[in-house]
Amino acid sequence: MTTSTEATPVRPEALVVGASGITGSALVDHLLSLGWRVTALSRRPLTRDGVRTVAADLRDPASLAAALADERPTHVFFTAWQRQETEAENIRVNGGMVRDLLAALSHAPLEHVALITGLKHYLGPFEAYAAGVVPDTPFHEEEPRLDVPNFYYAQEDELFAAAERQGFTWSVHRSHTVIGHAVGNAMNMGLTLAVQATLAKELDLDFVFPGSAAQWDGLTDMTDAGLLAEHMVWAATSHEGADEAFNVVDGDVFRWRWMWPRLAAHLGVDPARVVGFADRPRPLEEQMAPHEHAWAGIAERYGLVEPDVTRLASWWHTDADLGREMEVVTDMGKSREAGFTGYRRTDRAFADLFDRYRADRLVP
């Protein structure tokens, strides 16, 4: 009789920061499907089977240290951010959250930390968005940083410094307009457009594209939250993903003049009420302000679960995305060469998302 001396494989343990957001929710789904232990860091409990919640305030180092003293994750997925009034404050707050979280885990057996950022790495921060010289599209990861303060750069620098001190590998994931399932998120184009379409149908309004001629006519791409989750876990668990920054988009490109009528069809809008770009942008903040008050009545009429339209629609952020005066296309060659082959059709990702929002009774 022989006795096996092989060690039992250690089950990886993830700490997901921002687990209730668009990306965090999709990441939790994906990790659970792979059999990971999942802990969510949140100020409020995450009501998900199979997920533990650790309560802490990301802006309070003492709170983080106390909450994480007994936690021993092998992998951290950082998907949270908090918008501030100025970029200087964005840098202080969001860079500080990465620094303080990783410092609070100095005792943990960390193998990898994945950080999600975005295309403001190439386009500049909100207060100087696409205002200066930006790289030619498609954007490539080797482009140098812009000569402007940017909280994404501050977050990366805190990540790199902690990795050197604590001995873990890292990855940075630069996404473009993430669409996925969440409520109360500040950057939620999918739900914002579903709410716009609902108001248009119920109030007999046109479904008007809010953005610029450049976005209407030019090429663009987007990032499905499920694909982003797959990308983050791939980088966190593969040699090729270690210590690298990657762009991550669906893999297809489109023009909004092609996409807009397809979204309208998915959302049940009369084709005769679909209006594209004409003369100037029509921002949603301008279009929807006179009609927001009607949402509570629509919610009551259809038995929807959220009567507060401000918890569903982020007009300002969709306006920023669709109002750019330049083409925005993102290269995925670095990921492809490294072995990541995930892909989504963006129109199908939108359609699946709208179906999920209907099933959750967020829109009729």
JSON list of N, CA, C and O in Angstrom, two decimals, residues 74-106:
[
{"chain": "A", "resi": 74, "resn": "THR", "atom": "N", "xyz": [-5.96, 35.36, -1.80]},
{"chain": "A", "resi": 74, "resn": "THR", "atom": "CA", "xyz": [-4.84, 35.12, -2.72]},
{"chain": "A", "resi": 74, "resn": "THR", "atom": "C", "xyz": [-4.89, 36.09, -3.90]},
{"chain": "A", "resi": 74, "resn": "THR", "atom": "O", "xyz": [-3.86, 36.36, -4.53]},
{"chain": "A", "resi": 75, "resn": "HIS", "atom": "N", "xyz": [-6.08, 36.60, -4.20]},
{"chain": "A", "resi": 75, "resn": "HIS", "atom": "CA", "xyz": [-6.25, 37.50, -5.34]},
{"chain": "A", "resi": 75, "resn": "HIS", "atom": "C", "xyz": [-7.17, 38.65, -4.94]},
{"chain": "A", "resi": 75, "resn": "HIS", "atom": "O", "xyz": [-8.17, 38.42, -4.26]},
{"chain": "A", "resi": 76, "resn": "VAL", "atom": "N", "xyz": [-6.82, 39.83, -5.39]},
{"chain": "A", "resi": 76, "resn": "VAL", "atom": "CA", "xyz": [-7.67, 41.01, -5.19]},
{"chain": "A", "resi": 76, "resn": "VAL", "atom": "C", "xyz": [-8.07, 41.55, -6.56]},
{"chain": "A", "resi": 76, "resn": "VAL", "atom": "O", "xyz": [-7.24, 41.67, -7.46]},
{"chain": "A", "resi": 77, "resn": "PHE", "atom": "N", "xyz": [-9.36, 41.87, -6.70]},
{"chain": "A", "resi": 77, "resn": "PHE", "atom": "CA", "xyz": [-9.88, 42.48, -7.91]},
{"chain": "A", "resi": 77, "resn": "PHE", "atom": "C", "xyz": [-10.46, 43.83, -7.52]},
{"chain": "A", "resi": 77, "resn": "PHE", "atom": "O", "xyz": [-11.49, 43.90, -6.83]},
{"chain": "A", "resi": 78, "resn": "PHE", "atom": "N", "xyz": [-9.81, 44.91, -7.93]},
{"chain": "A", "resi": 78, "resn": "PHE", "atom": "CA", "xyz": [-10.18, 46.26, -7.49]},
{"chain": "A", "resi": 78, "resn": "PHE", "atom": "C", "xyz": [-10.98, 46.92, -8.60]},
{"chain": "A", "resi": 78, "resn": "PHE", "atom": "O", "xyz": [-10.45, 47.30, -9.64]},
{"chain": "A", "resi": 79, "resn": "THR", "atom": "N", "xyz": [-12.31, 47.07, -8.38]},
{"chain": "A", "resi": 79, "resn": "THR", "atom": "CA", "xyz": [-13.20, 47.60, -9.42]},
{"chain": "A", "resi": 79, "resn": "THR", "atom": "C", "xyz": [-13.92, 48.87, -8.97]},
{"chain": "A", "resi": 79, "resn": "THR", "atom": "O", "xyz": [-14.84, 49.32, -9.64]},
{"chain": "A", "resi": 80, "resn": "ALA", "atom": "N", "xyz": [-13.51, 49.45, -7.84]},
{"chain": "A", "resi": 80, "resn": "ALA", "atom": "CA", "xyz": [-14.23, 50.58, -7.27]},
{"chain": "A", "resi": 80, "resn": "ALA", "atom": "C", "xyz": [-13.54, 51.91, -7.57]},
{"chain": "A", "resi": 80, "resn": "ALA", "atom": "O", "xyz": [-12.32, 51.97, -7.75]},
{"chain": "A", "resi": 81, "resn": "TRP", "atom": "N", "xyz": [-14.35, 52.97, -7.62]},
{"chain": "A", "resi": 81, "resn": "TRP", "atom": "CA", "xyz": [-13.81, 54.32, -7.64]},
{"chain": "A", "resi": 81, "resn": "TRP", "atom": "C", "xyz": [-14.89, 55.26, -7.12]},
{"chain": "A", "resi": 81, "resn": "TRP", "atom": "O", "xyz": [-16.07, 54.92, -7.09]},
{"chain": "A", "resi": 82, "resn": "GLN", "atom": "N", "xyz": [-14.48, 56.45, -6.71]},
{"chain": "A", "resi": 82, "resn": "GLN", "atom": "CA", "xyz": [-15.43, 57.44, -6.20]},
{"chain": "A", "resi": 82, "resn": "GLN", "atom": "C", "xyz": [-15.11, 58.78, -6.87]},
{"chain": "A", "resi": 82, "resn": "GLN", "atom": "O", "xyz": [-14.02, 59.33, -6.71]},
{"chain": "A", "resi": 83, "resn": "ARG", "atom": "N", "xyz": [-16.08, 59.29, -7.62]},
{"chain": "A", "resi": 83, "resn": "ARG", "atom": "CA", "xyz": [-15.86, 60.54, -8.36]},
{"chain": "A", "resi": 83, "resn": "ARG", "atom": "C", "xyz": [-15.84, 61.73, -7.40]},
{"chain": "A", "resi": 83, "resn": "ARG", "atom": "O", "xyz": [-16.70, 61.85, -6.52]},
{"chain": "A", "resi": 84, "resn": "GLN", "atom": "N", "xyz": [-14.87, 62.65, -7.62]},
{"chain": "A", "resi": 84, "resn": "GLN", "atom": "CA", "xyz": [-14.73, 63.85, -6.80]},
{"chain": "A", "resi": 84, "resn": "GLN", "atom": "C", "xyz": [-14.90, 65.09, -7.68]},
{"chain": "A", "resi": 84, "resn": "GLN", "atom": "O", "xyz": [-14.98, 65.00, -8.91]},
{"chain": "A", "resi": 85, "resn": "GLU", "atom": "N", "xyz": [-14.91, 66.24, -7.06]},
{"chain": "A", "resi": 85, "resn": "GLU", "atom": "CA", "xyz": [-15.17, 67.49, -7.77]},
{"chain": "A", "resi": 85, "resn": "GLU", "atom": "C", "xyz": [-14.04, 67.89, -8.70]},
{"chain": "A", "resi": 85, "resn": "GLU", "atom": "O", "xyz": [-14.26, 68.53, -9.73]},
{"chain": "A", "resi": 86, "resn": "THR", "atom": "N", "xyz": [-12.80, 67.58, -8.34]},
{"chain": "A", "resi": 86, "resn": "THR", "atom": "CA", "xyz": [-11.65, 67.95, -9.15]},
{"chain": "A", "resi": 86, "resn": "THR", "atom": "C", "xyz": [-10.77, 66.73, -9.37]},
{"chain": "A", "resi": 86, "resn": "THR", "atom": "O", "xyz": [-10.85, 65.74, -8.63]},
{"chain": "A", "resi": 87, "resn": "GLU", "atom": "N", "xyz": [-9.89, 66.81, -10.36]},
{"chain": "A", "resi": 87, "resn": "GLU", "atom": "CA", "xyz": [-8.99, 65.68, -10.60]},
{"chain": "A", "resi": 87, "resn": "GLU", "atom": "C", "xyz": [-7.97, 65.55, -9.47]},
{"chain": "A", "resi": 87, "resn": "GLU", "atom": "O", "xyz": [-7.56, 64.44, -9.14]},
{"chain": "A", "resi": 88, "resn": "ALA", "atom": "N", "xyz": [-7.59, 66.67, -8.87]},
{"chain": "A", "resi": 88, "resn": "ALA", "atom": "CA", "xyz": [-6.68, 66.58, -7.73]},
{"chain": "A", "resi": 88, "resn": "ALA", "atom": "C", "xyz": [-7.32, 65.77, -6.60]},
{"chain": "A", "resi": 88, "resn": "ALA", "atom": "O", "xyz": [-6.64, 64.94, -5.97]},
{"chain": "A", "resi": 89, "resn": "GLU", "atom": "N", "xyz": [-8.61, 65.96, -6.36]},
{"chain": "A", "resi": 89, "resn": "GLU", "atom": "CA", "xyz": [-9.31, 65.18, -5.35]},
{"chain": "A", "resi": 89, "resn": "GLU", "atom": "C", "xyz": [-9.50, 63.74, -5.81]},
{"chain": "A", "resi": 89, "resn": "GLU", "atom": "O", "xyz": [-9.43, 62.80, -5.01]},
{"chain": "A", "resi": 90, "resn": "ASN", "atom": "N", "xyz": [-9.78, 63.53, -7.10]},
{"chain": "A", "resi": 90, "resn": "ASN", "atom": "CA", "xyz": [-9.86, 62.17, -7.62]},
{"chain": "A", "resi": 90, "resn": "ASN", "atom": "C", "xyz": [-8.57, 61.41, -7.36]},
{"chain": "A", "resi": 90, "resn": "ASN", "atom": "O", "xyz": [-8.58, 60.24, -6.97]},
{"chain": "A", "resi": 91, "resn": "ILE", "atom": "N", "xyz": [-7.44, 62.07, -7.58]},
{"chain": "A", "resi": 91, "resn": "ILE", "atom": "CA", "xyz": [-6.14, 61.44, -7.36]},
{"chain": "A", "resi": 91, "resn": "ILE", "atom": "C", "xyz": [-5.95, 61.12, -5.88]},
{"chain": "A", "resi": 91, "resn": "ILE", "atom": "O", "xyz": [-5.55, 60.00, -5.52]},
{"chain": "A", "resi": 92, "resn": "ARG", "atom": "N", "xyz": [-6.25, 62.09, -5.03]},
{"chain": "A", "resi": 92, "resn": "ARG", "atom": "CA", "xyz": [-6.06, 61.88, -3.58]},
{"chain": "A", "resi": 92, "resn": "ARG", "atom": "C", "xyz": [-6.92, 60.74, -3.08]},
{"chain": "A", "resi": 92, "resn": "ARG", "atom": "O", "xyz": [-6.44, 59.84, -2.36]},
{"chain": "A", "resi": 93, "resn": "VAL", "atom": "N", "xyz": [-8.20, 60.75, -3.45]},
{"chain": "A", "resi": 93, "resn": "VAL", "atom": "CA", "xyz": [-9.15, 59.77, -2.91]},
{"chain": "A", "resi": 93, "resn": "VAL", "atom": "C", "xyz": [-8.94, 58.39, -3.55]},
{"chain": "A", "resi": 93, "resn": "VAL", "atom": "O", "xyz": [-8.81, 57.38, -2.85]},
{"chain": "A", "resi": 94, "resn": "ASN", "atom": "N", "xyz": [-8.92, 58.33, -4.87]},
{"chain": "A", "resi": 94, "resn": "ASN", "atom": "CA", "xyz": [-8.88, 57.03, -5.54]},
{"chain": "A", "resi": 94, "resn": "ASN", "atom": "C", "xyz": [-7.50, 56.38, -5.49]},
{"chain": "A", "resi": 94, "resn": "ASN", "atom": "O", "xyz": [-7.39, 55.17, -5.35]},
{"chain": "A", "resi": 95, "resn": "GLY", "atom": "N", "xyz": [-6.46, 57.19, -5.58]},
{"chain": "A", "resi": 95, "resn": "GLY", "atom": "CA", "xyz": [-5.13, 56.63, -5.36]},
{"chain": "A", "resi": 95, "resn": "GLY", "atom": "C", "xyz": [-4.97, 56.15, -3.93]},
{"chain": "A", "resi": 95, "resn": "GLY", "atom": "O", "xyz": [-4.40, 55.08, -3.67]},
{"chain": "A", "resi": 96, "resn": "GLY", "atom": "N", "xyz": [-5.51, 56.93, -2.99]},
{"chain": "A", "resi": 96, "resn": "GLY", "atom": "CA", "xyz": [-5.42, 56.56, -1.58]},
{"chain": "A", "resi": 96, "resn": "GLY", "atom": "C", "xyz": [-6.16, 55.27, -1.27]},
{"chain": "A", "resi": 96, "resn": "GLY", "atom": "O", "xyz": [-5.70, 54.48, -0.42]},
{"chain": "A", "resi": 97, "resn": "MET", "atom": "N", "xyz": [-7.29, 55.03, -1.94]},
{"chain": "A", "resi": 97, "resn": "MET", "atom": "CA", "xyz": [-8.03, 53.80, -1.66]},
{"chain": "A", "resi": 97, "resn": "MET", "atom": "C", "xyz": [-7.23, 52.56, -2.07]},
{"chain": "A", "resi": 97, "resn": "MET", "atom": "O", "xyz": [-7.22, 51.56, -1.34]},
{"chain": "A", "resi": 98, "resn": "VAL", "atom": "N", "xyz": [-6.56, 52.63, -3.21]},
{"chain": "A", "resi": 98, "resn": "VAL", "atom": "CA", "xyz": [-5.72, 51.50, -3.62]},
{"chain": "A", "resi": 98, "resn": "VAL", "atom": "C", "xyz": [-4.56, 51.31, -2.64]},
{"chain": "A", "resi": 98, "resn": "VAL", "atom": "O", "xyz": [-4.28, 50.19, -2.18]},
{"chain": "A", "resi": 99, "resn": "ARG", "atom": "N", "xyz": [-3.91, 52.41, -2.30]},
{"chain": "A", "resi": 99, "resn": "ARG", "atom": "CA", "xyz": [-2.76, 52.33, -1.37]},
{"chain": "A", "resi": 99, "resn": "ARG", "atom": "C", "xyz": [-3.17, 51.74, -0.03]},
{"chain": "A", "resi": 99, "resn": "ARG", "atom": "O", "xyz": [-2.53, 50.80, 0.48]},
{"chain": "A", "resi": 100, "resn": "ASP", "atom": "N", "xyz": [-4.26, 52.26, 0.54]},
{"chain": "A", "resi": 100, "resn": "ASP", "atom": "CA", "xyz": [-4.64, 51.85, 1.89]},
{"chain": "A", "resi": 100, "resn": "ASP", "atom": "C", "xyz": [-5.18, 50.43, 1.93]},
{"chain": "A", "resi": 100, "resn": "ASP", "atom": "O", "xyz": [-4.93, 49.68, 2.89]},
{"chain": "A", "resi": 101, "resn": "LEU", "atom": "N", "xyz": [-5.90, 50.03, 0.88]},
{"chain": "A", "resi": 101, "resn": "LEU", "atom": "CA", "xyz": [-6.40, 48.65, 0.84]},
{"chain": "A", "resi": 101, "resn": "LEU", "atom": "C", "xyz": [-5.24, 47.67, 0.79]},
{"chain": "A", "resi": 101, "resn": "LEU", "atom": "O", "xyz": [-5.21, 46.69, 1.55]},
{"chain": "A", "resi": 102, "resn": "LEU", "atom": "N", "xyz": [-4.27, 47.90, -0.07]},
{"chain": "A", "resi": 102, "resn": "LEU", "atom": "CA", "xyz": [-3.16, 46.96, -0.20]},
{"chain": "A", "resi": 102, "resn": "LEU", "atom": "C", "xyz": [-2.27, 46.98, 1.03]},
{"chain": "A", "resi": 102, "resn": "LEU", "atom": "O", "xyz": [-1.74, 45.93, 1.44]},
{"chain": "A", "resi": 103, "resn": "ALA", "atom": "N", "xyz": [-2.12, 48.14, 1.66]},
{"chain": "A", "resi": 103, "resn": "ALA", "atom": "CA", "xyz": [-1.36, 48.19, 2.91]},
{"chain": "A", "resi": 103, "resn": "ALA", "atom": "C", "xyz": [-2.05, 47.36, 3.99]},
{"chain": "A", "resi": 103, "resn": "ALA", "atom": "O", "xyz": [-1.39, 46.70, 4.79]},
{"chain": "A", "resi": 104, "resn": "ALA", "atom": "N", "xyz": [-3.39, 47.38, 4.01]},
{"chain": "A", "resi": 104, "resn": "ALA", "atom": "CA", "xyz": [-4.14, 46.61, 5.00]},
{"chain": "A", "resi": 104, "resn": "ALA", "atom": "C", "xyz": [-4.05, 45.11, 4.75]},
{"chain": "A", "resi": 104, "resn": "ALA", "atom": "O", "xyz": [-4.42, 44.32, 5.61]},
{"chain": "A", "resi": 105, "resn": "LEU", "atom": "N", "xyz": [-3.56, 44.72, 3.58]},
{"chain": "A", "resi": 105, "resn": "LEU", "atom": "CA", "xyz": [-3.41, 43.30, 3.24]},
{"chain": "A", "resi": 105, "resn": "LEU", "atom": "C", "xyz": [-1.93, 42.89, 3.19]},
{"chain": "A", "resi": 105, "resn": "LEU", "atom": "O", "xyz": [-1.59, 41.88, 2.57]},
{"chain": "A", "resi": 106, "resn": "SER", "atom": "N", "xyz": [-1.08, 43.63, 3.87]},
{"chain": "A", "resi": 106, "resn": "SER", "atom": "CA", "xyz": [0.35, 43.32, 3.84]},
{"chain": "A", "resi": 106, "resn": "SER", "atom": "C", "xyz": [0.67, 41.95, 4.44]},
{"chain": "A", "resi": 106, "resn": "SER", "atom": "O", "xyz": [1.70, 41.36, 4.14]}
]
